[in-house]
Amino acid sequence: MKRYEKKLFYYIKRITNSSDEDAEDLLQEIFIRVYENLNDFDQSLKFSSWIYRIAHNQAISHYRANKNKAKSFNSEDAALIFERIASDLDTQKDLEREDSKIKVQSLLKQLDKKYRDVIILKFLEDKDYKEISNILKKPMGTVATLINRAKSKFKDILIKNHIRYEP
Amino acid sequence: MKNISSEVLKKIKKKGIEPTAKWKFLLKNSILWGTFAILILVGGIAASVVIFKIATNDWDIYMRLGRSFSGFLFQTLPYLWIGLLIVFIFIADYNFKHTKKGYKYGLPTIVGSSILISIILGFGLYGVGAAKYIENTALQHFSFYKDRVFSERVDMWSEHDLGLMAGEILDLVDKDRVRIESLRGDEWMVIISDIPIQMKEQLKPEMIVRVLGDVIDHETFHATEMKPWKGNFLKENKNHMRNR
């Protein structure tokens, strides 16, 4: 539990946008669910993929039940996403000014949930395609498509909003 | 941040939470796979009847009816069975998606594989005669099927003025004439002097035949071609037609 406590805590916060207290409660539920489902663990998966999957599903159920729409990223996450996507797109980046950070943060809100899920796992949780596929229970091809589309939408948003983007 | 681990352990002890038994997961997975197998089998059965219906369709007469090949094809495709096949393939795919590793495959792969398996299975079932038996059973037990699917074909073969006739051979009068009771229940003297000799040799009483030719008068029909009835035919269907 110790090993995943922090990682999952931040992951939950990222996908549900909940308070620390709510995220802690949800994390407890997730660990209990993991314990209950230990005998269902698929040996062909990484344990981390399996536990992230449970966390994702549990967080989504919680998110639906509470209608707590996760829309925004915090400014650090937004900056990190910008930096990583920009580096992935092989671009120069300019996020020195605070107002640019805030702008990117609000721009990320424009992305659909399906893109947010993959962006969080790819650029904030450092998961590879196979792990994302196992966590979200989507085919690898779909994951790759979603990431590519998310990057290209992100690029479009940057251009539209005149944020420095130099391929 | 609270000490989550100890909180969780306390909760587990307090509520006496236990891991769910392995057999329950195995049972759930087996049910999913079993249902998938049954759905694919049903899809295969539907595919076999589609193949049977296409194979026994009256491809030799569409021109007589003044229709194009494609027009005839679209008119006579077994939509009911094709619909059933599609429905079962989609339910099977939905089911497969919920198996443990089903998510790894994209929809086109799953749908494509299911269609392929159903068609292969369909050819197998058709080859062993299961399709004919299944359609026959459907004709006997489902009146809507009999009325809709079978009657359409019977109606088509009752278009005597278009040179189409089908019915049961009552007796072989002589080498050039047979008596036939048509699907409508009328008796016809059919002149068979112009049909191929090989066909003439096969004719026998109680045989159900399809006849192509021309009406000579209200009780005489001149056959240019005579072929055995293709597909299922039930005597009771004939009586049913007579009562229509």
Short mmCIF file of C-alpha atoms in Angstrom, two decimals:
data_model
loop_
_atom_site.label_atom_id
_atom_site.label_comp_id
_atom_site.label_asym_id
_atom_site.label_seq_id
_atom_site.Cartn_x
_atom_site.Cartn_y
_atom_site.Cartn_z
CA MET A 1 0.00 0.00 0.00
CA LYS A 2 2.81 2.37 0.98
CA ARG A 3 4.27 2.03 -2.50
CA TYR A 4 1.13 3.24 -4.28
CA GLU A 5 -0.34 5.54 -1.66
CA LYS A 6 1.10 8.81 -2.95
CA LYS A 7 1.01 7.92 -6.63
CA LEU A 8 -2.65 6.97 -6.50
CA PHE A 9 -3.53 9.92 -4.31
CA TYR A 10 -2.25 12.36 -6.93
CA TYR A 11 -3.72 10.32 -9.77
CA ILE A 12 -7.15 10.46 -8.12
CA LYS A 13 -6.86 14.18 -7.58
CA ARG A 14 -5.89 14.65 -11.21
CA ILE A 15 -8.80 12.71 -12.62
CA THR A 16 -11.49 13.80 -10.16
CA ASN A 17 -10.30 17.26 -9.18
CA SER A 18 -11.40 16.44 -5.64
CA SER A 19 -10.22 17.87 -2.35
CA ASP A 20 -7.41 16.17 -0.36
CA GLU A 21 -9.94 14.81 2.08
CA ASP A 22 -12.17 13.32 -0.61
CA ALA A 23 -9.16 11.89 -2.42
CA GLU A 24 -8.02 10.19 0.79
CA ASP A 25 -11.45 8.67 1.37
CA LEU A 26 -11.54 7.49 -2.20
CA LEU A 27 -8.06 6.04 -1.87
CA GLN A 28 -9.17 4.00 1.12
CA GLU A 29 -12.08 2.63 -0.90
CA ILE A 30 -9.67 1.79 -3.71
CA PHE A 31 -7.32 -0.16 -1.43
CA ILE A 32 -10.25 -2.07 0.03
CA ARG A 33 -11.47 -2.85 -3.48
CA VAL A 34 -7.97 -4.03 -4.41
CA TYR A 35 -7.92 -6.32 -1.38
CA GLU A 36 -11.35 -7.73 -2.22
CA ASN A 37 -10.28 -8.41 -5.80
CA LEU A 38 -6.83 -9.87 -5.10
CA ASN A 39 -7.89 -13.26 -6.46
CA ASP A 40 -8.86 -11.64 -9.74
CA PHE A 41 -5.38 -10.26 -10.38
CA ASP A 42 -4.27 -11.19 -13.87
CA GLN A 43 -0.65 -12.35 -13.73
CA SER A 44 -0.07 -11.20 -17.29
CA LEU A 45 -0.53 -7.57 -16.19
CA LYS A 46 1.84 -5.36 -14.26
CA PHE A 47 0.54 -4.98 -10.73
CA SER A 48 0.72 -1.20 -11.16
CA SER A 49 -1.53 -1.36 -14.26
CA TRP A 50 -4.05 -3.45 -12.37
CA ILE A 51 -4.14 -1.17 -9.31
CA TYR A 52 -4.36 1.93 -11.53
CA ARG A 53 -7.25 0.32 -13.38
CA ILE A 54 -9.14 -0.23 -10.14
CA ALA A 55 -8.30 3.31 -9.04
CA HIS A 56 -9.49 4.72 -12.37
CA ASN A 57 -12.76 2.77 -12.31
CA GLN A 58 -13.44 3.60 -8.70
CA ALA A 59 -12.66 7.26 -9.27
CA ILE A 60 -14.93 7.36 -12.32
CA SER A 61 -17.81 5.79 -10.36
CA HIS A 62 -17.24 8.29 -7.58
CA TYR A 63 -17.03 11.10 -10.10
CA ARG A 64 -20.32 10.01 -11.67
CA ALA A 65 -22.07 9.59 -8.35
CA ASN A 66 -20.97 13.01 -7.15
CA LYS A 67 -21.26 14.72 -10.52
CA ASN A 68 -17.98 16.31 -9.59
CA LYS A 69 -16.80 17.17 -13.03
CA ALA A 70 -13.05 17.06 -13.32
CA LYS A 71 -12.33 19.82 -15.76
CA SER A 72 -9.24 21.66 -14.76
CA PHE A 73 -5.62 20.80 -14.13
CA ASN A 74 -3.66 22.60 -11.44
CA SER A 75 -1.08 25.01 -12.78
CA GLU A 76 1.91 22.71 -12.09
CA ASP A 77 0.26 19.82 -13.91
CA ALA A 78 -0.72 22.12 -16.75
CA ALA A 79 2.86 23.35 -17.07
CA LEU A 80 4.19 19.79 -16.92
CA ILE A 81 1.75 18.65 -19.60
CA PHE A 82 2.64 21.59 -21.80
CA GLU A 83 6.35 20.90 -21.38
CA ARG A 84 6.03 17.20 -22.11
CA ILE A 85 3.69 17.50 -25.05
CA ALA A 86 5.84 20.29 -26.48
CA SER A 87 8.93 18.12 -26.11
CA ASP A 88 7.03 15.20 -27.64
CA LEU A 89 6.06 17.41 -30.57
CA ASP A 90 9.71 18.51 -30.76
CA THR A 91 8.88 22.15 -30.32
CA GLN A 92 10.37 25.04 -28.47
CA LYS A 93 8.46 26.07 -25.44
CA ASP A 94 7.89 29.28 -23.64
CA LEU A 95 6.14 28.99 -20.36
CA GLU A 96 8.21 31.30 -18.32
CA ARG A 97 5.54 33.88 -17.79
CA GLU A 98 2.92 33.08 -15.20
CA ASP A 99 0.06 34.27 -17.42
CA SER A 100 1.10 31.72 -20.07
CA LYS A 101 0.84 28.97 -17.47
CA ILE A 102 -2.64 30.08 -16.54
CA LYS A 103 -3.59 30.31 -20.20
CA VAL A 104 -2.40 26.73 -20.85
CA GLN A 105 -4.24 25.56 -17.75
CA SER A 106 -7.48 27.01 -19.07
CA LEU A 107 -6.78 25.67 -22.55
CA LEU A 108 -6.43 22.15 -21.23
CA LYS A 109 -9.97 22.43 -19.90
CA GLN A 110 -11.14 22.46 -23.51
CA LEU A 111 -9.98 18.89 -24.06
CA ASP A 112 -12.58 16.10 -23.89
CA LYS A 113 -12.50 13.66 -21.00
CA LYS A 114 -11.31 10.81 -23.23
CA TYR A 115 -8.22 12.87 -24.10
CA ARG A 116 -7.71 14.00 -20.52
CA ASP A 117 -7.57 10.38 -19.31
CA VAL A 118 -4.79 9.44 -21.74
CA ILE A 119 -2.94 12.73 -21.29
CA ILE A 120 -2.84 12.28 -17.52
CA LEU A 121 -1.58 8.71 -17.80
CA LYS A 122 0.94 9.45 -20.54
CA PHE A 123 2.33 12.81 -19.52
CA LEU A 124 1.77 12.97 -15.76
CA GLU A 125 1.89 9.33 -14.68
CA ASP A 126 4.57 8.33 -17.23
CA LYS A 127 2.73 5.22 -18.38
CA ASP A 128 3.54 3.61 -21.70
CA TYR A 129 0.91 2.69 -24.33
CA LYS A 130 0.58 -0.89 -23.12
CA GLU A 131 0.04 0.17 -19.52
CA ILE A 132 -2.50 2.82 -20.56
CA SER A 133 -4.29 0.18 -22.63
CA ASN A 134 -4.45 -2.13 -19.59
CA ILE A 135 -5.53 0.62 -17.23
CA LEU A 136 -8.28 2.10 -19.39
CA LYS A 137 -9.22 -1.28 -20.93
CA LYS A 138 -8.92 0.08 -24.46
CA PRO A 139 -7.02 -1.49 -27.38
CA MET A 140 -3.45 -0.21 -27.81
CA GLY A 141 -4.34 1.20 -31.23
CA THR A 142 -7.13 3.25 -29.71
CA VAL A 143 -4.79 4.56 -27.02
CA ALA A 144 -2.23 5.58 -29.65
CA THR A 145 -4.94 7.31 -31.68
CA LEU A 146 -6.27 9.16 -28.64
CA ILE A 147 -2.79 10.36 -27.67
CA ASN A 148 -2.02 11.53 -31.19
CA ARG A 149 -5.35 13.30 -31.48
CA ALA A 150 -4.90 14.87 -28.05
CA LYS A 151 -1.49 16.18 -29.08
CA SER A 152 -2.76 17.55 -32.33
CA LYS A 153 -5.78 19.18 -30.63
CA PHE A 154 -3.42 20.64 -28.09
CA LYS A 155 -1.23 22.01 -30.87
CA ASP A 156 -4.26 23.57 -32.57
CA ILE A 157 -5.36 25.16 -29.32
CA LEU A 158 -1.90 26.64 -28.82
CA ILE A 159 -1.83 28.09 -32.31
CA LYS A 160 -5.35 29.47 -32.04
CA ASN A 161 -4.52 31.15 -28.77
CA HIS A 162 -1.23 32.61 -29.98
CA ILE A 163 0.88 30.78 -27.47
CA ARG A 164 4.43 30.58 -28.79
CA TYR A 165 4.75 27.42 -30.77
CA GLU A 166 7.73 26.90 -33.03
CA PRO A 167 7.98 23.53 -34.70
CA MET B 1 -1.98 13.33 4.36
CA LYS B 2 -3.49 10.74 6.72
CA ASN B 3 -1.87 7.36 7.27
CA ILE B 4 -4.03 5.67 4.69
CA SER B 5 -2.50 2.21 5.02
CA SER B 6 -3.26 1.84 8.69
CA GLU B 7 -6.75 3.29 8.18
CA VAL B 8 -7.42 0.71 5.48
CA LEU B 9 -6.09 -2.17 7.57
CA LYS B 10 -8.28 -1.07 10.49
CA LYS B 11 -11.34 -0.94 8.24
CA ILE B 12 -10.60 -4.37 6.77
CA LYS B 13 -10.28 -5.91 10.25
CA LYS B 14 -13.28 -4.09 11.66
CA LYS B 15 -15.62 -4.98 8.82
CA GLY B 16 -14.17 -8.51 8.42
CA ILE B 17 -13.55 -7.90 4.71
CA GLU B 18 -12.14 -10.92 2.88
CA PRO B 19 -10.84 -11.25 -0.68
CA THR B 20 -13.56 -12.61 -2.97
CA ALA B 21 -13.03 -16.34 -3.60
CA LYS B 22 -11.14 -17.21 -6.80
CA TRP B 23 -13.88 -19.58 -7.96
CA LYS B 24 -16.34 -16.70 -8.15
CA PHE B 25 -14.11 -14.87 -10.63
CA LEU B 26 -13.53 -18.09 -12.55
CA LEU B 27 -17.26 -18.74 -12.67
CA LYS B 28 -17.97 -15.22 -13.92
CA ASN B 29 -15.34 -15.56 -16.62
CA SER B 30 -16.59 -19.03 -17.63
CA ILE B 31 -20.15 -17.70 -17.89
CA LEU B 32 -18.95 -14.89 -20.16
CA TRP B 33 -17.01 -17.28 -22.39
CA GLY B 34 -19.82 -19.86 -22.38
CA THR B 35 -22.36 -17.21 -23.40
CA PHE B 36 -19.99 -15.99 -26.09
CA ALA B 37 -19.64 -19.54 -27.46
CA ILE B 38 -23.44 -20.02 -27.47
CA LEU B 39 -23.98 -16.70 -29.23
CA ILE B 40 -21.40 -17.55 -31.87
CA LEU B 41 -23.05 -20.94 -32.35
CA VAL B 42 -26.44 -19.29 -32.79
CA GLY B 43 -24.81 -16.85 -35.21
CA GLY B 44 -23.38 -19.86 -37.06
CA ILE B 45 -26.85 -21.43 -37.24
CA ALA B 46 -28.27 -18.20 -38.68
CA ALA B 47 -25.37 -18.05 -41.15
CA SER B 48 -26.00 -21.66 -42.21
CA VAL B 49 -29.66 -20.88 -42.98
CA VAL B 50 -28.61 -17.76 -44.91
CA ILE B 51 -26.28 -19.95 -47.00
CA PHE B 52 -29.02 -22.57 -47.43
CA LYS B 53 -31.57 -19.97 -48.51
CA ILE B 54 -29.17 -18.41 -51.00
CA ALA B 55 -28.17 -21.82 -52.35
CA THR B 56 -31.79 -22.89 -52.80
CA ASN B 57 -33.04 -19.60 -54.18
CA ASP B 58 -34.74 -19.66 -57.58
CA TRP B 59 -31.90 -18.01 -59.46
CA ASP B 60 -33.10 -19.63 -62.69
CA ILE B 61 -36.32 -17.66 -62.94
CA TYR B 62 -35.60 -14.02 -62.19
CA MET B 63 -35.59 -13.13 -65.88
CA ARG B 64 -39.04 -14.72 -66.30
CA LEU B 65 -40.27 -12.34 -63.65
CA GLY B 66 -38.84 -9.46 -65.65
CA ARG B 67 -36.36 -8.56 -62.90
CA SER B 68 -32.67 -7.85 -62.90
CA PHE B 69 -30.29 -10.13 -61.02
CA SER B 70 -29.61 -7.50 -58.36
CA GLY B 71 -33.31 -6.66 -58.02
CA PHE B 72 -34.13 -10.34 -57.55
CA LEU B 73 -31.24 -10.76 -55.13
CA PHE B 74 -32.41 -7.88 -52.94
CA GLN B 75 -35.98 -9.09 -53.09
CA THR B 76 -35.19 -12.64 -52.06
CA LEU B 77 -32.34 -12.26 -49.57
CA PRO B 78 -33.23 -13.94 -46.27
CA TYR B 79 -33.33 -10.69 -44.30
CA LEU B 80 -34.80 -12.30 -41.20
CA TRP B 81 -31.84 -14.69 -40.86
CA ILE B 82 -29.33 -12.02 -41.86
CA GLY B 83 -30.85 -9.78 -39.17
CA LEU B 84 -30.58 -12.57 -36.60
CA LEU B 85 -26.96 -13.16 -37.63
CA ILE B 86 -26.12 -9.46 -37.18
CA VAL B 87 -27.91 -9.26 -33.83
CA PHE B 88 -26.14 -12.34 -32.45
CA ILE B 89 -22.76 -11.18 -33.73
CA PHE B 90 -23.19 -7.85 -31.98
CA ILE B 91 -24.36 -9.43 -28.72
CA ALA B 92 -21.41 -11.86 -28.92
CA ASP B 93 -19.03 -8.96 -29.48
CA TYR B 94 -20.44 -7.03 -26.55
CA ASN B 95 -20.04 -10.16 -24.46
CA PHE B 96 -16.48 -10.73 -25.68
CA LYS B 97 -15.54 -7.13 -24.83
CA HIS B 98 -16.41 -7.91 -21.22
CA THR B 99 -14.18 -10.96 -20.94
CA LYS B 100 -10.89 -10.44 -19.13
CA LYS B 101 -8.82 -9.69 -22.21
CA GLY B 102 -11.56 -8.67 -24.62
CA TYR B 103 -10.66 -5.00 -24.34
CA LYS B 104 -7.35 -5.62 -26.09
CA TYR B 105 -9.05 -6.06 -29.43
CA GLY B 106 -10.64 -3.30 -31.47
CA LEU B 107 -14.25 -3.50 -32.64
CA PRO B 108 -13.35 -4.24 -36.30
CA THR B 109 -11.15 -7.16 -35.23
CA ILE B 110 -13.83 -8.62 -32.98
CA VAL B 111 -16.69 -8.09 -35.44
CA GLY B 112 -14.58 -9.36 -38.37
CA SER B 113 -13.52 -12.48 -36.47
CA SER B 114 -17.06 -13.18 -35.28
CA ILE B 115 -18.42 -12.87 -38.83
CA LEU B 116 -15.67 -15.15 -40.13
CA ILE B 117 -16.24 -17.76 -37.40
CA SER B 118 -20.02 -17.63 -37.96
CA ILE B 119 -19.63 -18.05 -41.72
CA ILE B 120 -17.18 -20.96 -41.37
CA LEU B 121 -19.50 -22.53 -38.80
CA GLY B 122 -22.43 -21.77 -41.11
CA PHE B 123 -20.82 -23.60 -44.03
CA GLY B 124 -20.08 -26.55 -41.72
CA LEU B 125 -23.67 -26.71 -40.49
CA TYR B 126 -24.98 -26.28 -44.02
CA GLY B 127 -22.68 -29.09 -45.19
CA VAL B 128 -24.05 -31.56 -42.66
CA GLY B 129 -27.66 -30.63 -43.50
CA ALA B 130 -28.38 -28.81 -40.25
CA ALA B 131 -29.53 -25.66 -42.06
CA LYS B 132 -32.27 -27.50 -43.92
CA TYR B 133 -33.43 -29.12 -40.70
CA ILE B 134 -33.44 -25.78 -38.86
CA GLU B 135 -35.44 -24.03 -41.55
CA ASN B 136 -37.84 -26.94 -41.72
CA THR B 137 -38.33 -26.71 -37.96
CA ALA B 138 -38.92 -22.96 -38.25
CA LEU B 139 -41.53 -23.60 -40.98
CA GLN B 140 -43.31 -26.15 -38.81
CA HIS B 141 -43.32 -24.21 -35.57
CA PHE B 142 -43.51 -20.54 -36.46
CA SER B 143 -46.59 -19.61 -38.43
CA PHE B 144 -45.33 -16.05 -39.04
CA TYR B 145 -42.24 -17.52 -40.68
CA LYS B 146 -44.33 -19.90 -42.79
CA ASP B 147 -46.72 -17.13 -43.80
CA ARG B 148 -44.12 -14.56 -44.59
CA VAL B 149 -41.10 -16.34 -45.96
CA PHE B 150 -42.51 -19.51 -47.45
CA SER B 151 -45.71 -18.02 -48.80
CA GLU B 152 -43.85 -15.35 -50.75
CA ARG B 153 -42.06 -18.07 -52.64
CA VAL B 154 -45.22 -20.09 -53.12
CA ASP B 155 -46.99 -16.99 -54.46
CA MET B 156 -44.18 -16.50 -56.93
CA TRP B 157 -44.53 -20.08 -58.18
CA SER B 158 -48.27 -19.64 -58.54
CA GLU B 159 -47.85 -17.02 -61.27
CA HIS B 160 -48.99 -19.45 -63.97
CA ASP B 161 -49.57 -16.69 -66.50
CA LEU B 162 -45.89 -15.78 -66.19
CA GLY B 163 -45.05 -19.40 -67.02
CA LEU B 164 -44.28 -20.45 -63.48
CA MET B 165 -45.83 -23.41 -61.76
CA ALA B 166 -44.90 -25.65 -58.88
CA GLY B 167 -46.65 -28.60 -57.35
CA GLU B 168 -46.77 -32.27 -56.60
CA ILE B 169 -46.74 -34.90 -59.34
CA LEU B 170 -49.91 -36.96 -58.95
CA ASP B 171 -49.11 -39.49 -61.68
CA LEU B 172 -47.16 -40.03 -64.87
CA VAL B 173 -49.88 -40.26 -67.50
CA ASP B 174 -47.56 -41.26 -70.37
CA LYS B 175 -44.08 -40.44 -71.58
CA ASP B 176 -45.15 -36.92 -72.63
CA ARG B 177 -47.63 -35.98 -69.89
CA VAL B 178 -47.81 -35.78 -66.11
CA ARG B 179 -50.63 -34.72 -63.83
CA ILE B 180 -49.65 -32.10 -61.30
CA GLU B 181 -51.51 -30.63 -58.36
CA SER B 182 -50.35 -27.04 -58.20
CA LEU B 183 -49.62 -25.19 -54.98
CA ARG B 184 -53.04 -23.58 -55.26
CA GLY B 185 -54.65 -26.99 -55.32
CA ASP B 186 -55.69 -27.03 -59.03
CA GLU B 187 -54.97 -30.06 -61.15
CA TRP B 188 -52.99 -29.52 -64.35
CA MET B 189 -52.07 -31.74 -67.24
CA VAL B 190 -48.47 -30.83 -67.94
CA ILE B 191 -46.95 -31.63 -71.31
CA ILE B 192 -43.34 -32.65 -70.82
CA SER B 193 -42.37 -33.58 -74.38
CA ASP B 194 -39.87 -30.68 -74.52
CA ILE B 195 -38.06 -31.18 -71.20
CA PRO B 196 -34.65 -32.89 -71.18
CA ILE B 197 -34.72 -36.66 -71.11
CA GLN B 198 -32.53 -36.82 -67.99
CA MET B 199 -35.18 -34.88 -66.09
CA LYS B 200 -38.00 -37.02 -67.48
CA GLU B 201 -36.28 -40.09 -66.08
CA GLN B 202 -36.21 -38.63 -62.58
CA LEU B 203 -39.92 -37.84 -62.41
CA LYS B 204 -42.05 -39.91 -60.08
CA PRO B 205 -45.35 -39.51 -58.21
CA GLU B 206 -45.29 -37.35 -55.04
CA MET B 207 -42.25 -35.51 -56.29
CA ILE B 208 -42.43 -31.72 -55.76
CA VAL B 209 -41.36 -29.92 -58.91
CA ARG B 210 -40.94 -26.42 -60.30
CA VAL B 211 -42.09 -26.03 -63.89
CA LEU B 212 -41.22 -23.32 -66.39
CA GLY B 213 -43.38 -23.07 -69.51
CA ASP B 214 -46.64 -21.62 -70.81
CA VAL B 215 -50.31 -21.99 -70.08
CA ILE B 216 -52.12 -23.67 -73.01
CA ASP B 217 -55.59 -23.57 -71.51
CA HIS B 218 -57.17 -23.57 -68.04
CA GLU B 219 -56.02 -27.12 -67.33
CA THR B 220 -53.07 -27.67 -69.62
CA PHE B 221 -49.55 -26.38 -69.16
CA HIS B 222 -46.69 -26.80 -71.58
CA ALA B 223 -43.38 -27.36 -69.76
CA THR B 224 -40.10 -26.22 -71.24
CA GLU B 225 -38.17 -26.92 -68.07
CA MET B 226 -38.95 -28.98 -65.00
CA LYS B 227 -36.77 -29.08 -61.90
CA PRO B 228 -37.07 -30.52 -58.41
CA TRP B 229 -38.27 -28.09 -55.74
CA LYS B 230 -35.27 -26.53 -54.01
CA GLY B 231 -35.18 -26.15 -50.27
CA ASN B 232 -37.86 -27.10 -47.79
CA PHE B 233 -41.38 -27.97 -48.76
CA LEU B 234 -44.09 -29.16 -46.43
CA LYS B 235 -47.27 -30.87 -47.50
CA GLU B 236 -49.11 -28.91 -44.84
CA ASN B 237 -47.80 -25.72 -46.41
CA LYS B 238 -49.41 -26.76 -49.64
CA ASN B 239 -52.74 -27.25 -47.87
CA HIS B 240 -52.24 -23.95 -46.13
CA MET B 241 -51.81 -22.29 -49.51
CA ARG B 242 -54.91 -23.96 -50.80
CA ASN B 243 -56.93 -22.40 -47.99
CA ARG B 244 -55.67 -18.87 -48.66
#
